[in-house]
Coordinates of C-alpha atoms in Angstrom, one line a residue:
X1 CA 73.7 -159.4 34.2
X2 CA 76.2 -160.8 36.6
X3 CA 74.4 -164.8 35.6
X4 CA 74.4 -163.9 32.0
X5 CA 78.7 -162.9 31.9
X6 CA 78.9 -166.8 34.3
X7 CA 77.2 -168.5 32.0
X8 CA 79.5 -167.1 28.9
X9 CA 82.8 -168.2 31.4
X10 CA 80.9 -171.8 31.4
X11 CA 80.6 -172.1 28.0
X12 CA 83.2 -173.5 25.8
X13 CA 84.5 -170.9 23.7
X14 CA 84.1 -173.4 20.1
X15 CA 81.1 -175.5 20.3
X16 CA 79.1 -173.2 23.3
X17 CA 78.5 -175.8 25.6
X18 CA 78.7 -175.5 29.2
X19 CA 82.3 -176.6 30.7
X20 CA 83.2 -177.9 34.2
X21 CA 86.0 -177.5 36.6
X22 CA 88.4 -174.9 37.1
X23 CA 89.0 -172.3 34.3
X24 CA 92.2 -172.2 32.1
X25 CA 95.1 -170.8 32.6
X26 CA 95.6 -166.9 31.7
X27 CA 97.6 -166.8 29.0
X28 CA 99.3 -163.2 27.9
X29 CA 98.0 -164.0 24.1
X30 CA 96.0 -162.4 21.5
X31 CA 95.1 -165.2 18.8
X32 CA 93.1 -167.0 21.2
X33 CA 89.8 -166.5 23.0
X34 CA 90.1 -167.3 26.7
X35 CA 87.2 -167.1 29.7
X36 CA 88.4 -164.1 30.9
X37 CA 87.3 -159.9 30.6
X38 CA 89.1 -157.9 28.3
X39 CA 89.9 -156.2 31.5
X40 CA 91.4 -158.5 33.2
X41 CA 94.4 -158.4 35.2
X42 CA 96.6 -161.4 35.7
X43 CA 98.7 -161.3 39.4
X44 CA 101.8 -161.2 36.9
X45 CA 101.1 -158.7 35.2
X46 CA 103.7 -156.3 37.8
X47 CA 106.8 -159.0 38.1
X48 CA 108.0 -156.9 35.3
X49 CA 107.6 -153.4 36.5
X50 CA 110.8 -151.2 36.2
X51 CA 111.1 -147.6 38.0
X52 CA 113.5 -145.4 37.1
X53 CA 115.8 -147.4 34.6
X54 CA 116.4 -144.8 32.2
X55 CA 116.6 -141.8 35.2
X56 CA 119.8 -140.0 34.2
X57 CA 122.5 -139.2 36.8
X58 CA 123.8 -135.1 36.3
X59 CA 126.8 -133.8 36.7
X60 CA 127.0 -130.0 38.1
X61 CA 129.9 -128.8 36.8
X62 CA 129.1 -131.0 33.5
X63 CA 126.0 -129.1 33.2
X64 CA 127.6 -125.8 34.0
X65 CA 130.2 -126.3 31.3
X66 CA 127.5 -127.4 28.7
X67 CA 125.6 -124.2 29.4
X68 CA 128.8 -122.3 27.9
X69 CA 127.2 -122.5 24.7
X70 CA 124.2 -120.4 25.4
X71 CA 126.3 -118.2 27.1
X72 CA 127.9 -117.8 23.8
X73 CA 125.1 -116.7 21.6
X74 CA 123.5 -114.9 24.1
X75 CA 127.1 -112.4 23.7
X76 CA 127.1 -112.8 20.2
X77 CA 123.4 -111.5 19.9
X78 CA 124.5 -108.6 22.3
X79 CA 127.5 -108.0 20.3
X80 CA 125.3 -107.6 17.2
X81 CA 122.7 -105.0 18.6
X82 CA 125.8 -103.4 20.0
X83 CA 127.1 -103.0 16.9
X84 CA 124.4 -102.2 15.2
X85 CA 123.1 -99.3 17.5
X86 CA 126.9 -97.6 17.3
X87 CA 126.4 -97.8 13.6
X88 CA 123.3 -96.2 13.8
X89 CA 124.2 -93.2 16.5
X90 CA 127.3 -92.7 13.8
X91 CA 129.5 -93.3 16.6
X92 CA 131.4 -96.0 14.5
X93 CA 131.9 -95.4 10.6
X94 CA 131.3 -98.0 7.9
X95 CA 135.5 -98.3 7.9
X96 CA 135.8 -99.2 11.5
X97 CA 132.8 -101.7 10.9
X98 CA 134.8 -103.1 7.9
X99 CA 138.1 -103.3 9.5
X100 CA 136.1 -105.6 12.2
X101 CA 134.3 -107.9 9.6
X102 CA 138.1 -108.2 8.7
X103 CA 139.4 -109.0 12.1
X104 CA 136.5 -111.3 12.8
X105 CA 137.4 -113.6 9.1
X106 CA 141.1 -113.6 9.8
X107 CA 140.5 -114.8 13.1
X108 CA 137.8 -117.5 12.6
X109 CA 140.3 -118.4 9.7
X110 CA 143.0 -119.2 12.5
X111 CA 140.9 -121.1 14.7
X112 CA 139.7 -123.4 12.4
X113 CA 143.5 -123.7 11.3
X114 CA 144.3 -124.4 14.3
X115 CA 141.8 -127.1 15.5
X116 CA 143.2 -129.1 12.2
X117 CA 140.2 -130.9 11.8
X118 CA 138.9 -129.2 9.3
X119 CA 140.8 -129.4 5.4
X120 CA 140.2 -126.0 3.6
X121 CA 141.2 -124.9 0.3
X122 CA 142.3 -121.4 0.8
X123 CA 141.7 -120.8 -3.0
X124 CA 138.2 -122.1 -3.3
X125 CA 137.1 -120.1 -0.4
X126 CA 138.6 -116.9 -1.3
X127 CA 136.9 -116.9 -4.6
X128 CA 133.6 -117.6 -3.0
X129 CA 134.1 -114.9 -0.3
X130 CA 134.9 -112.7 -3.4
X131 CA 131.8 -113.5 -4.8
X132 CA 129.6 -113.4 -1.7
X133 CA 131.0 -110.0 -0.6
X134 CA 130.1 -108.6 -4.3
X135 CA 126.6 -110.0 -4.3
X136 CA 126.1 -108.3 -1.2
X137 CA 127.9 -105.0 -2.8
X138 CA 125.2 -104.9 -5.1
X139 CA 122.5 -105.6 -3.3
X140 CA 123.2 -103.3 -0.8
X141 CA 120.9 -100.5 -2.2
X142 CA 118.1 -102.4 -1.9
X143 CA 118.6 -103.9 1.5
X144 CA 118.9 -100.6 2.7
X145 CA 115.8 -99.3 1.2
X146 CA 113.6 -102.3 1.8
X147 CA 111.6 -101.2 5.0
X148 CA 111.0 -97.3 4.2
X149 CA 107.3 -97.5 4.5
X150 CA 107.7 -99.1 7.8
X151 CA 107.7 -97.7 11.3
X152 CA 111.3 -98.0 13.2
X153 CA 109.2 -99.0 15.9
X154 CA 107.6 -102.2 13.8
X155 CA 111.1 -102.9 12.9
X156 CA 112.3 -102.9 16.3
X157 CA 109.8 -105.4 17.9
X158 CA 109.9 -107.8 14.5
X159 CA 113.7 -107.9 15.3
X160 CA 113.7 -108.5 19.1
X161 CA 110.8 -111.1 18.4
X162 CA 113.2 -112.8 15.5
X163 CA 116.0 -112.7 17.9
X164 CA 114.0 -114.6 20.6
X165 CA 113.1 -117.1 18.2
X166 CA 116.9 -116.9 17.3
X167 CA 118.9 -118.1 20.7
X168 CA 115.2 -120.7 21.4
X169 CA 116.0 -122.4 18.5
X170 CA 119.8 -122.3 18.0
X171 CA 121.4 -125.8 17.6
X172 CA 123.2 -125.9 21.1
X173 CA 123.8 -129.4 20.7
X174 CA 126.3 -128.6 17.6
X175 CA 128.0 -125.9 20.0
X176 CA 128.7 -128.3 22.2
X177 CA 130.5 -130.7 19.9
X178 CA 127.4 -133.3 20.5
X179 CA 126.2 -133.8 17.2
X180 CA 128.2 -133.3 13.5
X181 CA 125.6 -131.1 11.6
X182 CA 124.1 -127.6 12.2
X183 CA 120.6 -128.2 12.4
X184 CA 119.4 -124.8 13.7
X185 CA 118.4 -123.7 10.3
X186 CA 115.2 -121.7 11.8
X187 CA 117.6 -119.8 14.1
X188 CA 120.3 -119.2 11.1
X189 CA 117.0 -117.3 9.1
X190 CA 115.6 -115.3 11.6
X191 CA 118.9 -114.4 12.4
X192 CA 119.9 -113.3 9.0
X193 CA 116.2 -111.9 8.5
X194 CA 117.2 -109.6 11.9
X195 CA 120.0 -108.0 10.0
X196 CA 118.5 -107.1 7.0
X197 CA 115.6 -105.2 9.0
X198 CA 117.7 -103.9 11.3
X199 CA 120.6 -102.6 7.9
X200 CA 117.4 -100.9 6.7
X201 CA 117.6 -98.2 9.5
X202 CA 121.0 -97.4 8.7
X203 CA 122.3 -94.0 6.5
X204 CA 124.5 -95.7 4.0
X205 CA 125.3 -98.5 1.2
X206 CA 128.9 -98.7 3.1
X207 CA 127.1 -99.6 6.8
X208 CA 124.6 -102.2 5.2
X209 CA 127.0 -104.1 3.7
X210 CA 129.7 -104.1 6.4
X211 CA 126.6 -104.8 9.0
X212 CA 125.2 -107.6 7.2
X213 CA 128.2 -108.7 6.3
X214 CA 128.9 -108.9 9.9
X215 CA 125.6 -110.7 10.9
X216 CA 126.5 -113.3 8.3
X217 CA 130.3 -114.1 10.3
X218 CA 128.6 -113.9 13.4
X219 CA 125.5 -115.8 12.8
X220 CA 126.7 -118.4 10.1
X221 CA 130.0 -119.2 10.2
X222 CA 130.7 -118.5 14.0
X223 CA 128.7 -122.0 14.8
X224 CA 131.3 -123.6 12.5
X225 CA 134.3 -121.8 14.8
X226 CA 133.1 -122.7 18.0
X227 CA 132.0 -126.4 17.1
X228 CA 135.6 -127.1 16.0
X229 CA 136.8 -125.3 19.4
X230 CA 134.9 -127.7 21.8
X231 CA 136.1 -130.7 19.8
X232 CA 139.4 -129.6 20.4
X233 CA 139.8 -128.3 23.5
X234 CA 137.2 -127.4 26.4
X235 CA 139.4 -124.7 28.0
X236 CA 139.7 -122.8 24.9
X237 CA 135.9 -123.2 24.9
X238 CA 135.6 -122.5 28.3
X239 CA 138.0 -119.1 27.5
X240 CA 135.8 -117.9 24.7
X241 CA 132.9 -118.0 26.5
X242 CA 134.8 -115.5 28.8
X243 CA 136.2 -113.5 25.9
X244 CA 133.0 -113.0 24.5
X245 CA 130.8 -112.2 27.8
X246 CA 132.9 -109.7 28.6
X247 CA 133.2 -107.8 25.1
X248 CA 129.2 -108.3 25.0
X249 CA 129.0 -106.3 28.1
X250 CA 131.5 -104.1 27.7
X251 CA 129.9 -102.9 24.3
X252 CA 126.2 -102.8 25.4
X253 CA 127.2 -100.9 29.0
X254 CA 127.5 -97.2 27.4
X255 CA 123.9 -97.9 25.7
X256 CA 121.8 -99.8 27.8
X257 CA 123.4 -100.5 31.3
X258 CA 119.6 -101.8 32.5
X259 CA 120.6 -104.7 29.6
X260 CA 123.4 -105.3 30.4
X261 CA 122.4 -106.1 34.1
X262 CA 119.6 -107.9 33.0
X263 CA 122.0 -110.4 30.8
X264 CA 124.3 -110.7 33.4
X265 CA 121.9 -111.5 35.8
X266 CA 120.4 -114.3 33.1
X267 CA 123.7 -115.8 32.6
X268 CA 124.5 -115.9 36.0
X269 CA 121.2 -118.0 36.5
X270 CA 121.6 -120.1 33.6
X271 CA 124.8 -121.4 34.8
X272 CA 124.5 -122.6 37.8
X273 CA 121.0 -121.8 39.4
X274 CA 119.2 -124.0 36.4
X275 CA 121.5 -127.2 37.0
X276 CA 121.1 -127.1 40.2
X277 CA 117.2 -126.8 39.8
X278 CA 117.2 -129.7 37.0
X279 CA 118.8 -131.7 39.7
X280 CA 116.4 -131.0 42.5
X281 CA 113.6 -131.8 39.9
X282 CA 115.1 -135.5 39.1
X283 CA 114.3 -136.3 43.0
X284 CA 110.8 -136.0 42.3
X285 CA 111.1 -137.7 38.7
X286 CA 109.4 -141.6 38.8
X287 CA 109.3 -143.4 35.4
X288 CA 107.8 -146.8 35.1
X289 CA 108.5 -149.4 32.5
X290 CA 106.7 -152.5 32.6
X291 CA 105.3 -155.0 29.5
X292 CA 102.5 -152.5 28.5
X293 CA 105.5 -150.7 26.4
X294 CA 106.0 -150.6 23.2
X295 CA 108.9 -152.9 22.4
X296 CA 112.3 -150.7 21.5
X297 CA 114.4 -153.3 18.6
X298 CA 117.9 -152.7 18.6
X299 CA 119.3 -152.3 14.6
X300 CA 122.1 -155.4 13.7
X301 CA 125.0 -154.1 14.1

């Protein structure tokens, strides 16, 4: 076997015949047949190695800032079942819930107002708000009686499971003023799909509308709120995170003091246990780049 591939290196790869002297050069080509294994590995063929080019340098209290964001919709989501269970226990009426879905517009009104980078034309969105808010009037009956043939406990672990797939797939990037456009249009659904299971356990037309009504504020206009925030000013970002951590556990205390523990204790480790884990983890992180890779071309300007 070992004659036969020698006798293929000494023959000339166009007419066959047997060639003598030294054999040609390697050449790092494709269109022409050289004396030389597919395998084969030219002592070049490392000059160009690269480690580590592209081995990003973190920043702790960067990374603890960033994580603000998930601190944020992990309190929303807390304020929501908060909400939701007082609703439920009749412990707050449908008014109180109302005047809240009120508070909550006026305010996220003002903050866009006062990031100023935002135009809005208070006429065009009061008539839509009108019109939202009378769709969901009407359509309140039926939200309310949509899940009667099913358990509370199937309703329960659909929502938790929703809500999961809520804060894993929530556009954290937008939050953090990274990119320009929501893209957390999965979270936004299940979300939104949460409420409406979770309205049909309530006793009235009045509480599914103001609850859903909330969920929609919360879940699809707050991203909007807090986007325009971080553009405009990290401390108020910073603040809000604060703001809302607190209310979240202040709400959820009376009904589930294990929870609230447990979120504390989640937040805690989020914020500054995981960066400095991600960090650690880079030590131990060796990328090579070398002229096996597929060639990256840079658009014109």
């Amino acid at each position: 076997m070992a004659s036969r591939r020698q006798e293929r290196r000494d023959e000339c790869h166009v007419c066959g015949r047997a060639t003598t002297g030294d054999k040609k050069i390697w050449r790092k080509i494709l269109w022409e047949e050289q004396p030389y294994e597919d395998w084969y590995v030219d002592s070049s063929f490392l000059e160009q190695l690269r480690t580590n080019e592209n081995v990003r340098e973190y920043d702790y209290w960067g990374m603890t800032k960033s994580s603000a964001a998930l601190t944020q919709q992990m309190s929303l989501v807390l304020i929501f079942f908060a909400i939701f269970v007082n609703s439920s226990k009749g412990v707050w009426s449908w008014h109180f819930l109302a005047c809240i879905d009120i508070i909550v517009a006026f305010m996220g009104y003002g903050a866009l107002q006062s990031c100023g980078d935002m135009e809005i034309d208070v006429l065009q969105m009061t008539k839509e708000s009108l019109l939202f808010t009378a769709t969901l009037s009407i359509l309140s009956p039926v939200l309310r009686t949509l899940t009667e043939s099913y358990a509370a406990d199937s309703i329960w672990a659909l929502s938790i499971s929703l809500t999961g797939i809520h804060l894993i797939s929530h556009d954290y990037t937008y939050i953090n003023g990274t990119t320009y456009k929501y893209a957390g249009t999965i979270a936004l659904n299940a979300a939104i799909f949460t409420s409406v299971l979770l309205a049909s356990l309530l006793h009235s037309n009045e509480q599914v509308f103001s609850f859903v009504l909330f969920a929609i504020e919360v879940f699809a206009i707050c991203p909007i709120v807090q986007h325009n925030i971080k553009k405009t000013s990290e401390s108020m970002h910073l603040s809000l995170t604060m703001v809302l951590f607190t209310t979240a556990l202040l709400l959820m205390w009376p009904i589930a003091p294990l929870v609230s523990v447990v979120v504390l204790v989640t937040a805690v480790f989020i914020t500054f246990v995981c960066p400095l884990w991600l960090m650690h983890a880079q030590e131990y992180k060796n990328e090579i780049q070398g002229p096996w890779d597929i060639a990256q071309i840079e658009p014109q300007q």
